Short mmCIF file of C-alpha atoms and ligand atoms in Angstrom, two decimals:
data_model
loop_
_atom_site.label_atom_id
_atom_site.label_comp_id
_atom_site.label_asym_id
_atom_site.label_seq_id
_atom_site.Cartn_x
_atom_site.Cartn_y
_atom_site.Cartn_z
CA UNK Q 98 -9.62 19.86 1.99
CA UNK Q 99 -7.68 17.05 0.04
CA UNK Q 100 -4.27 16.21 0.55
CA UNK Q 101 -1.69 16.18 -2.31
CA UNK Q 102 -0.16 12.34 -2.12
CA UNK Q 103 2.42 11.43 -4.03
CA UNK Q 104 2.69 7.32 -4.39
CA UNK Q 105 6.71 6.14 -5.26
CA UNK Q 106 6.34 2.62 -5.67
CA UNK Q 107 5.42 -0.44 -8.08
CA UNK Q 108 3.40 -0.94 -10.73
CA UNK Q 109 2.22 -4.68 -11.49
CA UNK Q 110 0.07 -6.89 -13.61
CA UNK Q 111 -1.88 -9.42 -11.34
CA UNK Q 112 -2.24 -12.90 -13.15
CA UNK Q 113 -4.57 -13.92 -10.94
CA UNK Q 114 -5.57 -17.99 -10.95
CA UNK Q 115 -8.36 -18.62 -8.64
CA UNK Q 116 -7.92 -22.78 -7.24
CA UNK Q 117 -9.95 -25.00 -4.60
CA UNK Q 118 -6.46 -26.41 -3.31
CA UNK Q 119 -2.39 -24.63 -4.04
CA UNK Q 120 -0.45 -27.64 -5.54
CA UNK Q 121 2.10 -29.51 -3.50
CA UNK Q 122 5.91 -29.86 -4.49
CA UNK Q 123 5.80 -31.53 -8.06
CA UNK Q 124 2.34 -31.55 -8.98
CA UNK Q 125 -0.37 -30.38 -11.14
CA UNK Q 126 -3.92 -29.43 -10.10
CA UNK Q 127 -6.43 -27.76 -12.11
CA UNK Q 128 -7.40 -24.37 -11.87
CA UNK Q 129 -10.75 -22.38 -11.07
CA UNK Q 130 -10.42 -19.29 -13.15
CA UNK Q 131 -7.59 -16.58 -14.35
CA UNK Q 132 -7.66 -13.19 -14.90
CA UNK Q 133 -4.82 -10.13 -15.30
CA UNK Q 134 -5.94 -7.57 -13.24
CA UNK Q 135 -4.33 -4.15 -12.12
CA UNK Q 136 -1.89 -4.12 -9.22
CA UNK Q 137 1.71 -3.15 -7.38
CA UNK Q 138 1.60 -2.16 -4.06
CA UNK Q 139 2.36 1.16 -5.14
CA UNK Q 140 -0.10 1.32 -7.95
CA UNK Q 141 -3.09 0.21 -5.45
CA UNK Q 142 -2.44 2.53 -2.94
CA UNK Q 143 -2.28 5.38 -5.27
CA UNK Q 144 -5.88 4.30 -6.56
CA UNK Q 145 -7.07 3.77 -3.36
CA UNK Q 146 -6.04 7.32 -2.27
CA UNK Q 147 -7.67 9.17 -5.60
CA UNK Q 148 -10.71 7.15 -5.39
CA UNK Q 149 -10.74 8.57 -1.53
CA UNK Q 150 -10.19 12.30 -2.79
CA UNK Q 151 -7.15 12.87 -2.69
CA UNK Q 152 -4.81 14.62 -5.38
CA UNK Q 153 -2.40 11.63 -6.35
CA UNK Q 154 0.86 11.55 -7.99
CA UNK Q 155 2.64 8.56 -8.83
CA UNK Q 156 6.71 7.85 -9.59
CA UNK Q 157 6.95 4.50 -11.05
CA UNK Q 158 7.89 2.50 -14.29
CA UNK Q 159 7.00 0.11 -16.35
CA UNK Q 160 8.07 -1.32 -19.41
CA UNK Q 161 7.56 -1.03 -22.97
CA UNK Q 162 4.83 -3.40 -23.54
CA UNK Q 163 1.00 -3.95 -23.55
CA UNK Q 164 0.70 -4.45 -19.88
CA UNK Q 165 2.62 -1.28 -19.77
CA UNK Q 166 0.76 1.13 -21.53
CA UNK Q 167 -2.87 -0.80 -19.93
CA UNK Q 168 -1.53 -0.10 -16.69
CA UNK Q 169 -0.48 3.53 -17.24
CA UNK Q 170 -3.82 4.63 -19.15
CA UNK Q 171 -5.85 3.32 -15.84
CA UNK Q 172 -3.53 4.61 -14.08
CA UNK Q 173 -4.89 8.24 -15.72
CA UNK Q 174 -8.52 7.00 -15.62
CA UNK Q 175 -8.47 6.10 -12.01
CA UNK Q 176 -7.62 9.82 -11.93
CA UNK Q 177 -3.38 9.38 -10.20
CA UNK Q 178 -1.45 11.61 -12.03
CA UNK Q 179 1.36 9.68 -14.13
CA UNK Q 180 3.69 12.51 -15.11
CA UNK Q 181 6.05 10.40 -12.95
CA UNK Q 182 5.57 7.22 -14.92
CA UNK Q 183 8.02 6.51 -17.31
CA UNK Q 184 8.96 3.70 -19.45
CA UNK Q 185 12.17 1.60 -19.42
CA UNK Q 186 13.16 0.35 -22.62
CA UNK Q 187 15.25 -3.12 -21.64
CA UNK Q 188 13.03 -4.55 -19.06
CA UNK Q 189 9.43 -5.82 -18.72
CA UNK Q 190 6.41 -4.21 -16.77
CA UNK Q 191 6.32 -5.38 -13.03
CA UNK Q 192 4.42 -9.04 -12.77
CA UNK Q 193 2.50 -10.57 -9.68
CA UNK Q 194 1.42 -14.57 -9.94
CA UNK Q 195 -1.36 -14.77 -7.69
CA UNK Q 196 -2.85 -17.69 -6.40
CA UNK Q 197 -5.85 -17.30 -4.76
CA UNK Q 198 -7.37 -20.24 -2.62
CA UNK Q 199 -9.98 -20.43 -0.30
CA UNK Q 200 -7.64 -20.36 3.02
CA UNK Q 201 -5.05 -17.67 1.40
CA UNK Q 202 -3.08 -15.93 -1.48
CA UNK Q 203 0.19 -16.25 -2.86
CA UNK Q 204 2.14 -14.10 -4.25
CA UNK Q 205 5.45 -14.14 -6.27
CA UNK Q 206 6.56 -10.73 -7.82
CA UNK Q 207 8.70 -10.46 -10.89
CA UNK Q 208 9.85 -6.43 -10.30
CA UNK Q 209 11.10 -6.16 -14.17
CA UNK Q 210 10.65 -2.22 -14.74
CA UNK Q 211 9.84 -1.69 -10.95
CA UNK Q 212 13.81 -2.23 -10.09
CA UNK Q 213 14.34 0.54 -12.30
CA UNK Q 214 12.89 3.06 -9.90
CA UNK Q 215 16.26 4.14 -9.08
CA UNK Q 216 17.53 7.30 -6.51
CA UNK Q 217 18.35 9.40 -9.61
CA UNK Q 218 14.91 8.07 -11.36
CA UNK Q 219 13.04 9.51 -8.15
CA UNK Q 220 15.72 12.86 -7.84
CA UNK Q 221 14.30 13.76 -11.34
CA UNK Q 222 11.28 14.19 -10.18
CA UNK Q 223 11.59 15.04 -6.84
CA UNK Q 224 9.44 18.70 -7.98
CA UNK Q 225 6.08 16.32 -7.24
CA UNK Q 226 7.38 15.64 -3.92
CA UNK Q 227 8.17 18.88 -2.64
CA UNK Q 228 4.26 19.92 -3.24
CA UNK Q 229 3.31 16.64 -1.36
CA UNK Q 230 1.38 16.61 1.88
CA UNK Q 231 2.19 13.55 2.37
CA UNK Q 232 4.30 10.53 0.59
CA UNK Q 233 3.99 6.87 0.55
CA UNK Q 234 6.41 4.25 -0.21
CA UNK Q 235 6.52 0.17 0.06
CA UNK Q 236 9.46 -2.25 -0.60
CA UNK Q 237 8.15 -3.31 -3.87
CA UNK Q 238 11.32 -0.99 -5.27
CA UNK Q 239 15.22 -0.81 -4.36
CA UNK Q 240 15.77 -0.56 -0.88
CA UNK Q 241 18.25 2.44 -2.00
CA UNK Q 242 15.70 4.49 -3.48
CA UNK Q 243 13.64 3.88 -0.27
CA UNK Q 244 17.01 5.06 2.05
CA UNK Q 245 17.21 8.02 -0.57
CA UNK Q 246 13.15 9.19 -0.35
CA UNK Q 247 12.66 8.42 3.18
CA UNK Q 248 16.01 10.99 3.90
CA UNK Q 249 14.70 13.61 1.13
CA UNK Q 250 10.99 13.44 3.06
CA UNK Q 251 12.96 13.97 6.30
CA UNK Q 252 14.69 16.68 5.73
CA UNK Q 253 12.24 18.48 3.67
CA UNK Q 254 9.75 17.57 6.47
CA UNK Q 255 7.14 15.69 4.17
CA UNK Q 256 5.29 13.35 6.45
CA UNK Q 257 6.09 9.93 4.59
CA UNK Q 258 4.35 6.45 5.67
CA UNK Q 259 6.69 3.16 4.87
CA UNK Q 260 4.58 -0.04 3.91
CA UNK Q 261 7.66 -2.36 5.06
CA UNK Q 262 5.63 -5.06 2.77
CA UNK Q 263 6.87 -7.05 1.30
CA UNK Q 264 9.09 -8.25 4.40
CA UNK Q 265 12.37 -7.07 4.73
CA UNK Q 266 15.03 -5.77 7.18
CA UNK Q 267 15.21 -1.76 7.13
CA UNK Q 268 18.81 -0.44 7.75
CA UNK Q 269 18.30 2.41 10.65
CA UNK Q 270 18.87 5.31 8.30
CA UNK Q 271 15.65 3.90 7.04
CA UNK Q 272 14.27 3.68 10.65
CA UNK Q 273 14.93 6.92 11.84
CA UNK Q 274 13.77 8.79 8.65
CA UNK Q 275 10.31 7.70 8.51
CA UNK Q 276 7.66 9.06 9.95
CA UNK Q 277 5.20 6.07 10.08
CA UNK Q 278 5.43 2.89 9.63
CA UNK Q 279 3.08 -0.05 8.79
CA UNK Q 280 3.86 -3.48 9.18
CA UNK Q 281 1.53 -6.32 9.78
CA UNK Q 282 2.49 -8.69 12.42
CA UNK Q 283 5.10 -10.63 9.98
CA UNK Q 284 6.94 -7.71 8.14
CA UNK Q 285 6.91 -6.10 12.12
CA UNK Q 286 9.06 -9.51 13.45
CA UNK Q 287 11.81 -8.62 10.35
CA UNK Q 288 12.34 -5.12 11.66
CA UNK Q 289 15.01 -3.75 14.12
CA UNK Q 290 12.43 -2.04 16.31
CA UNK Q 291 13.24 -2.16 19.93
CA UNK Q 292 14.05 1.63 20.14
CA UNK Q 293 11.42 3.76 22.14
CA UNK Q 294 11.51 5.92 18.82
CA UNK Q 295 10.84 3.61 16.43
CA UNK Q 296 7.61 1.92 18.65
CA UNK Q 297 5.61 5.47 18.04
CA UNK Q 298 6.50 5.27 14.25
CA UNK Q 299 4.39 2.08 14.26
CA UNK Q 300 0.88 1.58 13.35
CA UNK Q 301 0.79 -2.19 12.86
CA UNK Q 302 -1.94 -4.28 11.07
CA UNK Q 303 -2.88 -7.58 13.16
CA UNK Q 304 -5.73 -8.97 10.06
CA UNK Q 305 -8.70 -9.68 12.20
CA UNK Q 306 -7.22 -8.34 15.66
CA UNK Q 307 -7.41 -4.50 13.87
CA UNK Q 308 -4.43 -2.12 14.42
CA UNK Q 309 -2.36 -1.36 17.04
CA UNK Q 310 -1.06 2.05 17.97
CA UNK Q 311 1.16 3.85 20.78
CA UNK Q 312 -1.36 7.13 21.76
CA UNK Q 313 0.16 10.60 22.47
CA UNK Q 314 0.31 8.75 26.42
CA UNK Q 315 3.23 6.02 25.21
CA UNK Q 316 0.68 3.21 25.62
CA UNK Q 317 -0.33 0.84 23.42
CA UNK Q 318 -4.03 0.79 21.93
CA UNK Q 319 -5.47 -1.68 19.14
CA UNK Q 320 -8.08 -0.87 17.56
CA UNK Q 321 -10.44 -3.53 16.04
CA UNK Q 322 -11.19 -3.51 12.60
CA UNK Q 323 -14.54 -4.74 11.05
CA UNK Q 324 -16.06 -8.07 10.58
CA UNK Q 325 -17.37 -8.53 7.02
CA UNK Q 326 -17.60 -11.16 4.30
CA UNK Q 327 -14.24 -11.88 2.65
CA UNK Q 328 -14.35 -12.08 -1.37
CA UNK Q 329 -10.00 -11.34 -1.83
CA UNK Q 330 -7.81 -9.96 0.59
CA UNK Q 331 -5.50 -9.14 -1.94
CA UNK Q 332 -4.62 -5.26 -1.43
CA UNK Q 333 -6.38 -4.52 1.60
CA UNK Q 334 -3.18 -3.89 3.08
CA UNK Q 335 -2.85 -1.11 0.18
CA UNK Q 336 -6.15 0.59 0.84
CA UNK Q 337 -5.48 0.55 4.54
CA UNK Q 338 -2.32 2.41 3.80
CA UNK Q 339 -3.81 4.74 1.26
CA UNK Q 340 -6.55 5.94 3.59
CA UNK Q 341 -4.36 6.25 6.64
CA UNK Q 342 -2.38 9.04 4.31
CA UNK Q 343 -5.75 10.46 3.38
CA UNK Q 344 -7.28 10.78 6.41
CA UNK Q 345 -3.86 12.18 8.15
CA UNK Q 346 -3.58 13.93 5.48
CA UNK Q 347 -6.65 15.99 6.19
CA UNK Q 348 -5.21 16.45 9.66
CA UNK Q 349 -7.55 13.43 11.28
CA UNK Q 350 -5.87 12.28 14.93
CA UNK Q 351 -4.22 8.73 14.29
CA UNK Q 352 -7.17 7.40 16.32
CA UNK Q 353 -9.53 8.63 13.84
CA UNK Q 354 -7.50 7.79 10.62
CA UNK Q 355 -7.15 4.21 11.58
CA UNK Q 356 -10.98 3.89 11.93
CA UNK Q 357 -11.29 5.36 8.78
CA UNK Q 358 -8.53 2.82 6.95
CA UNK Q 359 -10.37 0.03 8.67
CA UNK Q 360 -13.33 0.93 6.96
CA UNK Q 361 -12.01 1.52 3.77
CA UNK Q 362 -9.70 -1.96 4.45
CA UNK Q 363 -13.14 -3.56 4.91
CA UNK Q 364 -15.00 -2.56 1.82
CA UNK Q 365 -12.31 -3.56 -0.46
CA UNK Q 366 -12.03 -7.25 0.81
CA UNK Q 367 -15.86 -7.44 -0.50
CA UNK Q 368 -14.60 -7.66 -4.32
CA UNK Q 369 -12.11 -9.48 -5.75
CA UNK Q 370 -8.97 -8.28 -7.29
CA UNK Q 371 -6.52 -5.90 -5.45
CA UNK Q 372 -8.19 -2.82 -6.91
CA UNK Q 373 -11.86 -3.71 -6.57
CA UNK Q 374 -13.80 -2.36 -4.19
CA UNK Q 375 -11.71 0.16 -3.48
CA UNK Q 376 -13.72 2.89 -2.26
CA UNK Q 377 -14.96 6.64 -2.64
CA UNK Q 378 -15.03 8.96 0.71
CA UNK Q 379 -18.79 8.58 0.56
CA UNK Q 380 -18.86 4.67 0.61
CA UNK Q 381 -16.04 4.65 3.94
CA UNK Q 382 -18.40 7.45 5.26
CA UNK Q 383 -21.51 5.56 5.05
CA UNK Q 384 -20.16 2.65 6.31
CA UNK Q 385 -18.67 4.23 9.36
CA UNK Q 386 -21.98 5.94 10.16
CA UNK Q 387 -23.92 2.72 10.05
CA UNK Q 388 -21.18 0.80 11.91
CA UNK Q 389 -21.36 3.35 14.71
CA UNK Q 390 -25.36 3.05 14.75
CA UNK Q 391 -25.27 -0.79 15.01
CA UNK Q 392 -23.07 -0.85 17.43
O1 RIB S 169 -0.45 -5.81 -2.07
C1 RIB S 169 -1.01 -6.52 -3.13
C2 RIB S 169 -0.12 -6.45 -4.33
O2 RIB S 169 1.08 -7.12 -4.05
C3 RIB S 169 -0.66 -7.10 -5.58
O3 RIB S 169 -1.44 -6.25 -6.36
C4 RIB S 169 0.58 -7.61 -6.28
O4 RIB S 169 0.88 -6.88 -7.45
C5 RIB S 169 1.69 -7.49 -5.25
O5 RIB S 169 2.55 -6.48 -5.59
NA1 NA S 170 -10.56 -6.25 -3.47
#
């Protein structure tokens, strides 16, 4: 059956400008390509998670503009449910400047709307978390409002996964209230995480190495992702977050669900943009099947 997810997070526009070579201090180099394209950590993983199956809810903002009201209506054609998408009146929709070279992407985020996701924003509409399976947050929103859902999830005993991206210290009310959490090996080296109880919260991404794990034994396990041609990395990070909820949502063993977010990590490197190639069940099916038969 399909979990119930319910994304809190941000909602961006991508200006994405595609360039051989990122300029140096002070000067000027000409460009490849640009395009806007759909994106916010929290926006990509709660397409990511539809297009897997899942029922998807998302509390975010945006502002009152045209990227705004483009980002909400594919929000409701990628089929998330936006009844917890509202917009703010004196601030602009959430912005990411991408640049995207051949060795790596850059990113700078102007949050506008996205800092309006407030605790009393989220208490309003704390009804679509209570029916949640399972709830996902990043740090692409106050880190209040991420102290405020990780203790509601806690106590109501929704299982809730924190993206820690992008990097940032986590007070230990943070720490303790989460039930997973998934840092790559960066964000991991800005966390407090020494405590035996915090190292089985942590499912950490390591790019090409795959994803380590501690197993119901207390030991460590990594296990590798898969090789395939790189178009964008942009967002992979947000599909492998999405499908871990999916697949633990539908009660998979951790072992199982980070093979599955591998996969679906994998296909959506293949196309560019943070939202392409995001796929269906089927496609991370398929591809699992005839990764296990080459193998
Ligand atoms: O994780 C990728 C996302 O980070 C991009 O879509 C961009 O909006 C930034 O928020
Ligand atoms: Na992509």
């Amino acid at each position: 059956s399909n979990p119930i997810i319910t994304v809190i997070g941000s909602i961006n526009m991508d200006m994405v400008t595609t360039t051989v070579r990122v300029p140096e201090q002070g000067e000027t180099v000409m460009g490849e390509c640009f395009r806007t394209m759909p994106g916010g950590k929290g926006a990509n993983q709660a397409v990511a998670a539809a297009r897997l199956g899942a029922e998807v809810h998302m509390i975010g903002r945006i502002g009152e503009d045209s990227f705004g009201k483009e980002l909400q209506s594919h929000l409701k054609k990628q089929n998330v449910n936006v009844d917890g998408v509202e917009p703010v009146t004196d601030n602009h929709t959430g912005v990411a400047t991408i640049l995207l070279s051949e060795r790596d992407n850059r990113i700078i985020v102007s949050a506008g709307a996205n800092d309006d996701v407030t605790p009393d924003y989220v208490k309003r509409h704390s009804a679509i978390i209570d029916r949640s399976d399972m709830v996902i947050v990043q740090l692409e929103i106050p880190i209040e409002t991420v102290e405020c859902v990780t203790g509601y999830c806690y106590e109501k005993g929704i299982p809730i996964i924190l993206n820690p991206a992008p990097a940032h210290p986590l007070p230990p009310a943070i720490l303790d209230a989460v039930t997973y959490l998934t840092p790559n090996e960066k964000e991991r080296d800005e966390l407090e995480i020494d405590r035996v109880t915090y190292k089985k919260k942590l499912i950490i991404t390591l790019g090409e190495k795959g994803v380590s794990y501690m197993t119901d034994e207390q030991v460590e396990e990594v296990i590798p992702g898969y090789k395939v041609e790189v178009v964008d990395t942009t967002g992979a990070g947000d599909t492998f977050n999405a499908a871990l909820a999916v697949a633990l949502g539908r009660q998979k063993k951790m072992k199982e669900a980070i093979q599955y977010a591998n996969a679906a990590a994998a296909l959506s490197v293949q196309q560019f943009g943070a939202q392409g190639g995001m796929p269906t069940d089927d496609e991370v099916r398929d591809f699992l099947e005839k990764r296990t038969h080459a193998e």
